[in-house]
CSV table of C-alpha atoms and ligand atoms in Angstrom, one decimal:
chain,number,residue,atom,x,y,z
R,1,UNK,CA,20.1,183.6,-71.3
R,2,UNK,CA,16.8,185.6,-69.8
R,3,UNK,CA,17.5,188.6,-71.7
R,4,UNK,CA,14.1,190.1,-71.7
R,5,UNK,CA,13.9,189.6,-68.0
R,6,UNK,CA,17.3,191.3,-67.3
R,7,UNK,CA,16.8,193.8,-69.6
R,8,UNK,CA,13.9,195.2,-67.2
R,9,UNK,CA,15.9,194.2,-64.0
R,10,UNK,CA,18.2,196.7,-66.0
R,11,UNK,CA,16.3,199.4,-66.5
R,12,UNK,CA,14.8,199.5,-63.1
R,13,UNK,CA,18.4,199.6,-61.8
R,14,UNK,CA,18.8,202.7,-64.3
R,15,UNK,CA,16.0,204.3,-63.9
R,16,UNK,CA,15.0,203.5,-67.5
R,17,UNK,CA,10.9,203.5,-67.9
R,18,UNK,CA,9.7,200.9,-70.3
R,19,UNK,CA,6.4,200.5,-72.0
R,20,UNK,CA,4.7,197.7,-73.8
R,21,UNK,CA,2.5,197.9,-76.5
R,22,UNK,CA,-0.3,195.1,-76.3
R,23,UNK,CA,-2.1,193.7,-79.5
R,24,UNK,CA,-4.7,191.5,-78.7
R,25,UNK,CA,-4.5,188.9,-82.0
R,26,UNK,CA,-8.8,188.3,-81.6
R,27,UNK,CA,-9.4,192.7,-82.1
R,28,UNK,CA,-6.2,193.3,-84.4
R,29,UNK,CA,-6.2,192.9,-88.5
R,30,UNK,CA,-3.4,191.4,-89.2
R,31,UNK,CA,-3.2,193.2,-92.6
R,32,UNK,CA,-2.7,196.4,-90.2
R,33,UNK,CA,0.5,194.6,-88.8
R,34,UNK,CA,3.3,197.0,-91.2
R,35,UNK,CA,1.9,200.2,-90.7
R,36,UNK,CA,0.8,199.6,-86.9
R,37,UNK,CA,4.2,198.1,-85.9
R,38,UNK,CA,5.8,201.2,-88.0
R,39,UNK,CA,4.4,203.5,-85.8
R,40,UNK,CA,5.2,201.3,-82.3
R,41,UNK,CA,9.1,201.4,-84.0
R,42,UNK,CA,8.7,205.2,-83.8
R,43,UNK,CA,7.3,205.5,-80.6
R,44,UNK,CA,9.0,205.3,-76.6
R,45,UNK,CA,7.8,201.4,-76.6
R,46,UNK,CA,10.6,198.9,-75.6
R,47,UNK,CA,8.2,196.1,-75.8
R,48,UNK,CA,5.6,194.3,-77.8
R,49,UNK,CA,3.1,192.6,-76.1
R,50,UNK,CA,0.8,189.9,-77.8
R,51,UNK,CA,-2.5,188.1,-76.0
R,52,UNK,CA,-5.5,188.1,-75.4
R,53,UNK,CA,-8.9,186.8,-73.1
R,54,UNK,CA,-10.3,184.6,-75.7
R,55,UNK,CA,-8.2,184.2,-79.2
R,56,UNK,CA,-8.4,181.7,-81.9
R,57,UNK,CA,-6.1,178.8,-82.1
R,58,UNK,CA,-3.3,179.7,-84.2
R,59,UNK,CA,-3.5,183.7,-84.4
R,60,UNK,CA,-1.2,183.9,-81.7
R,61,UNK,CA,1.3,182.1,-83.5
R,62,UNK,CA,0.6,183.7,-86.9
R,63,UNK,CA,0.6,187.1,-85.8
R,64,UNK,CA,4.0,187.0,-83.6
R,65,UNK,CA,5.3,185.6,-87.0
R,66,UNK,CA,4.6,188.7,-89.3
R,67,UNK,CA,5.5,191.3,-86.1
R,68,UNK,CA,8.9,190.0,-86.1
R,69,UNK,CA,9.5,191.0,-89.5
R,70,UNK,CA,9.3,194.6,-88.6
R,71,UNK,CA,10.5,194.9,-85.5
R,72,UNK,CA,13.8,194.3,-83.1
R,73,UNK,CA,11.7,194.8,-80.2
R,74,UNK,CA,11.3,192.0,-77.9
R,75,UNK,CA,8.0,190.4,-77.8
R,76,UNK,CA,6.2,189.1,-75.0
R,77,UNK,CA,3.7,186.6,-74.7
R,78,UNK,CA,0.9,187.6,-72.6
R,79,UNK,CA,-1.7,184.3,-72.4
R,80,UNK,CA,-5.0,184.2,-71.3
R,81,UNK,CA,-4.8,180.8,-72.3
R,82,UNK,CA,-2.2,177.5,-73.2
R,83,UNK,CA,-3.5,177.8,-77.0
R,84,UNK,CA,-1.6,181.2,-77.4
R,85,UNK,CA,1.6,180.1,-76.4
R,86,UNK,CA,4.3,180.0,-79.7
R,87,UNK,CA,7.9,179.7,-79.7
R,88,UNK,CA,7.7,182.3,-82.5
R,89,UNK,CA,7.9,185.1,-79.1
R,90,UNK,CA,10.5,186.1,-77.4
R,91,UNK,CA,9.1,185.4,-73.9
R,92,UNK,CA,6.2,184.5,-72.2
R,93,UNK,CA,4.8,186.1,-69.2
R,94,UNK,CA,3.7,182.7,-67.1
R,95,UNK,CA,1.1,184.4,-65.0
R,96,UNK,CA,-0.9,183.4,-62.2
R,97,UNK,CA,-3.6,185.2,-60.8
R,98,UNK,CA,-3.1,186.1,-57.3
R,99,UNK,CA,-5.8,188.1,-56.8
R,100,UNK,CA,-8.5,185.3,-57.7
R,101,UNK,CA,-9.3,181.9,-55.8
R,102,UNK,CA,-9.5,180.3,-58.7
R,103,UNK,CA,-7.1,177.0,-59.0
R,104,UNK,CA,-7.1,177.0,-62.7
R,105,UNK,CA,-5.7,180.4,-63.1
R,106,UNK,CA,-3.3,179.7,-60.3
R,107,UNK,CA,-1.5,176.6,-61.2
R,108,UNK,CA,-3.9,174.4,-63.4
R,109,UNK,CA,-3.2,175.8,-66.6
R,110,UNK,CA,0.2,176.1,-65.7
R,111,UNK,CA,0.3,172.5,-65.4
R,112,UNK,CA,-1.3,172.1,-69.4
R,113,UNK,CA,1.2,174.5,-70.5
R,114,UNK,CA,4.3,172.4,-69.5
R,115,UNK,CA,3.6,169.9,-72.5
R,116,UNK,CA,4.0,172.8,-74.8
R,117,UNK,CA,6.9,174.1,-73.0
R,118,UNK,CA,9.0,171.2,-72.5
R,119,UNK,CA,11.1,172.1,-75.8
R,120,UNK,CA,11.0,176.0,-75.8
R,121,UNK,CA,13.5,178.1,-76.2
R,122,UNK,CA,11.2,180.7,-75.2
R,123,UNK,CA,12.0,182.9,-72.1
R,124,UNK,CA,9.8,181.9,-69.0
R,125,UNK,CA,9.2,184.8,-67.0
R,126,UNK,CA,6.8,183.8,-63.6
R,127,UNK,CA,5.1,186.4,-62.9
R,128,UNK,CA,1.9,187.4,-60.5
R,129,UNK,CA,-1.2,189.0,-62.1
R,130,UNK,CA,-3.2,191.0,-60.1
R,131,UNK,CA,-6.5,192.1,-60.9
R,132,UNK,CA,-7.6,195.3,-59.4
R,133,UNK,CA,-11.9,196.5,-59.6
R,134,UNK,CA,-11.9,199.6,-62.4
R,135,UNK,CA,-15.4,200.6,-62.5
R,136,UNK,CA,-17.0,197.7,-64.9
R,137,UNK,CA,-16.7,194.1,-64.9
R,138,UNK,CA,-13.3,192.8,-67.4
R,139,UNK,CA,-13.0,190.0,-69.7
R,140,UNK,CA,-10.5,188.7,-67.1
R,141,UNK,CA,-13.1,188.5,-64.5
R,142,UNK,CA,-15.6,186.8,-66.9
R,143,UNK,CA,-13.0,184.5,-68.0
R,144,UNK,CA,-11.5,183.2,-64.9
R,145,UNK,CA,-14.5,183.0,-63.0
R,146,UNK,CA,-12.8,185.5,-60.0
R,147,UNK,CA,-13.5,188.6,-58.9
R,148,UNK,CA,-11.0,191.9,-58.9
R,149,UNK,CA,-9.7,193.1,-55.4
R,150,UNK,CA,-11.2,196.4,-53.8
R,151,UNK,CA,-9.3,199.5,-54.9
R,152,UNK,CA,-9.6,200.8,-51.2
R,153,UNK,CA,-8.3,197.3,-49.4
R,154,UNK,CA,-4.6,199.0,-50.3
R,155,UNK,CA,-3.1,196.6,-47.6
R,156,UNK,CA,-4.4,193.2,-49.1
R,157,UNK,CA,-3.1,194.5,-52.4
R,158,UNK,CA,0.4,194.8,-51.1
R,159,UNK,CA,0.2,191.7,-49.1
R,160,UNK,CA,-1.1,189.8,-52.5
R,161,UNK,CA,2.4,191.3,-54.5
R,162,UNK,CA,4.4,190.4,-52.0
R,163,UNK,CA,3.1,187.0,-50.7
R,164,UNK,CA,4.0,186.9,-55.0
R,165,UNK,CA,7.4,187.9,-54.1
R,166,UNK,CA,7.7,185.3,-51.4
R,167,UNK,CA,6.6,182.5,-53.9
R,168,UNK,CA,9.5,183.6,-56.1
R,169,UNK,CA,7.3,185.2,-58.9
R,170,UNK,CA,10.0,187.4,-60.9
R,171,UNK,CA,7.4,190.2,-62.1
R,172,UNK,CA,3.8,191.7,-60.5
R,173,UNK,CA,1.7,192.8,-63.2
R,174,UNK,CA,-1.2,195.3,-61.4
R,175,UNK,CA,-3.8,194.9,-63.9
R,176,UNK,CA,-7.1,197.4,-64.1
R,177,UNK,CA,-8.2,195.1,-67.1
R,178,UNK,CA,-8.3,196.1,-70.9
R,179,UNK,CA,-10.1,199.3,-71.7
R,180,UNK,CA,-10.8,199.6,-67.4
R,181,UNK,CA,-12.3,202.9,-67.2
R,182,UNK,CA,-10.4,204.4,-64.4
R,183,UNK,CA,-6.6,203.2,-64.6
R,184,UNK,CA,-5.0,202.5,-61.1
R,185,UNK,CA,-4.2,204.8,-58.3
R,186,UNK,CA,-0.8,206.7,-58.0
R,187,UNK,CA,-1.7,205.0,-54.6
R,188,UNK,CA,-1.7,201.5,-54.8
R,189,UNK,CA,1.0,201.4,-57.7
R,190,UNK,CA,2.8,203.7,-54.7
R,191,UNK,CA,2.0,201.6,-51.9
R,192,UNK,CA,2.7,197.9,-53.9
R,193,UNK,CA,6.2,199.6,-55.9
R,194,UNK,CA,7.5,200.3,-52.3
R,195,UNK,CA,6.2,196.8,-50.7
R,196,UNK,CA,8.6,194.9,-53.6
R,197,UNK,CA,11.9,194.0,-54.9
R,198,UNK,CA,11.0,192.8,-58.5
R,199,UNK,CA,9.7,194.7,-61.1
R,200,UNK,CA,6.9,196.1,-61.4
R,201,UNK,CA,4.2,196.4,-64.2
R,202,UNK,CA,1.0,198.5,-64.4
R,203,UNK,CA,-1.7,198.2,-67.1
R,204,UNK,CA,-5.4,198.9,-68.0
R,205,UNK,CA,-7.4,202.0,-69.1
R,206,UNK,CA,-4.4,204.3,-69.6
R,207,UNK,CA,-5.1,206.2,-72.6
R,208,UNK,CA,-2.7,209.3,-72.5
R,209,UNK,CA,1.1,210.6,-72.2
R,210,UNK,CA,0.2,212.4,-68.5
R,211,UNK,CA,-1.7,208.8,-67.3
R,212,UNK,CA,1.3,207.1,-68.8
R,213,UNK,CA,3.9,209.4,-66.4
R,214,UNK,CA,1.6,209.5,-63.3
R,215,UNK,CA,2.2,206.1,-63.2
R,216,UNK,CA,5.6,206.1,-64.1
R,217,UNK,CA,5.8,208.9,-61.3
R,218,UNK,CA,4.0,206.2,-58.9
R,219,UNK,CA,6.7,203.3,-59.5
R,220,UNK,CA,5.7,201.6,-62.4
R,221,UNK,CA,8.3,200.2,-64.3
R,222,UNK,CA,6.8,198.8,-67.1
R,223,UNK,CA,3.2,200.2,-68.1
R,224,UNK,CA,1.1,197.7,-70.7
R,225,UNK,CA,-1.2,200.1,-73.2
R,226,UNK,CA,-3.4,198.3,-75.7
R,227,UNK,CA,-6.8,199.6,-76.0
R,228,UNK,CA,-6.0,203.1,-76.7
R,229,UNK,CA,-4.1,202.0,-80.1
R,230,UNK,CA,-6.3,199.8,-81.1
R,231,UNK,CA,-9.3,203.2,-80.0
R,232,UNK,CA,-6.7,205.6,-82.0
R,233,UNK,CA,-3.2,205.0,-83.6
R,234,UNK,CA,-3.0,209.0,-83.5
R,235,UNK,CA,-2.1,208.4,-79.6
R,236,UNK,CA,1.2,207.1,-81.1
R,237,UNK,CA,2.0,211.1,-82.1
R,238,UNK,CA,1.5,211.9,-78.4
R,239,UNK,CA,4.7,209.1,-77.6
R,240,UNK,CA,7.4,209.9,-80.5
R,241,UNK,CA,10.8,209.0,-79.6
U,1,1GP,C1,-4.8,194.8,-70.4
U,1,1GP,O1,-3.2,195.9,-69.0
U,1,1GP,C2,-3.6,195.7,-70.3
U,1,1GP,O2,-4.5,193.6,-70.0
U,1,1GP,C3,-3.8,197.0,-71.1
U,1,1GP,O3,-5.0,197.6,-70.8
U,1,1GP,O4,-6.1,197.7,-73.0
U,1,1GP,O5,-6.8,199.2,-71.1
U,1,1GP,O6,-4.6,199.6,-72.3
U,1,1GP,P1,-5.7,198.6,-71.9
């Protein structure tokens, strides 16, 4: 059963906003895990995310293990590479990335990951990353080898989600990249909400409770936060259930 997945399809239908807090395993102590996943539990999240651009073998796996022991939320996988993949998850956010010409990140890694995957009970949600310019170059960029789209090329954007939609791709992640210094316009996550049917989710460089509604407001339905927590845990007392 693809709970996670229908649990968003869910709350779009409802209305319901959802946010996912993301721990990168390479910039978070694990010792911090209780205390940090405390506060998340207190907090409007609905989601755990757990990835990262460039993470040691094995953390992945490690650190999904000690989060699940204080938490019921679901967590998500969010890769930047095969190694980080775990049953341990929930679900794992297979991306590609659409906005990049770069075959690896569009369907050679996907490819690698299939060994892993062949047993999983994990849930495999496809979904299509999109990497959006923000002001300074992003570990995503340097990693993948691509280069963001232009935050004024609005129509290319849409046509990127969508052509995603076409290919079947069950979520569209916009993605300013972690700690982006400008998060994404009401605009484009405007423009690309009303251009789709699936769900969509918004993330980088949002760091407080009126970014996190604008873009609600603009048609996200799922907005990723990570560098903010890991900047200041007191941003938790600004999302209290
Ligand atoms: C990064 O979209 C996520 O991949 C979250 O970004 O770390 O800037 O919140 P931040």
């Amino acid at each position: 059963m693809d709970l996670v997945y229908k649990n968003i399809q869910d709350a779009v239908s409802n209305g319901r906003k959802l946010l996912a807090v993301l721990i990168d395993p390479d910039k978070f102590s694990i010792d911090n895990t209780q205390p940090f996943i405390e506060k998340v539990n207190k907090s409007i999240a609905t989601h755990l995310f757990v990835g990262g651009s460039t993470v040691n073998d094995n953390a992945t796996e490690i650190l999904v293990s000690v989060i699940k022991k204080h938490t019921r939320l679901p967590i998500v996988l969010f890769p930047g590479d095969v190694t980080q993949i775990t049953d341990k998850a929930d679900a794992l956010l297979f991306l590609s990335l659409l906005s990049g010409r770069n075959p690896e990140y569009l369907i050679g890694k996907h490819v690698k990951a299939v060994s892993k995957l062949k047993n999983t009970s994990l849930e495999i949600i496809p979904t299509g990353y999109i990497l959006i310019e923000s002001g300074k170059e992003t570990a995503v960029e340097k990693v993948t080898g691509t280069k963001p789209m232009l935050k004024h090329d609005i129509q290319n954007i849409v046509d990127t989600a969508k052509a995603g939609q076409f290919l079947g791709l069950k979520l569209i992640y916009l993605e300013a990249g972690s700690g982006a210094k400008e998060a994404l316009s009401k605009l484009i996550i405007a423009e690309v909400k009303q251009a789709l049917n699936v769900p969509l989710i918004v993330g980088g460089g949002i760091r407080s409770r009126d970014q996190l509604e604008n873009a609600y407001k603009a048609g996200a339905d799922l907005v990723v936060i990570g560098t903010a927590f890991e900047e200041d845990e007191l941003f938790f007392d600004e999302l209290i259930k």
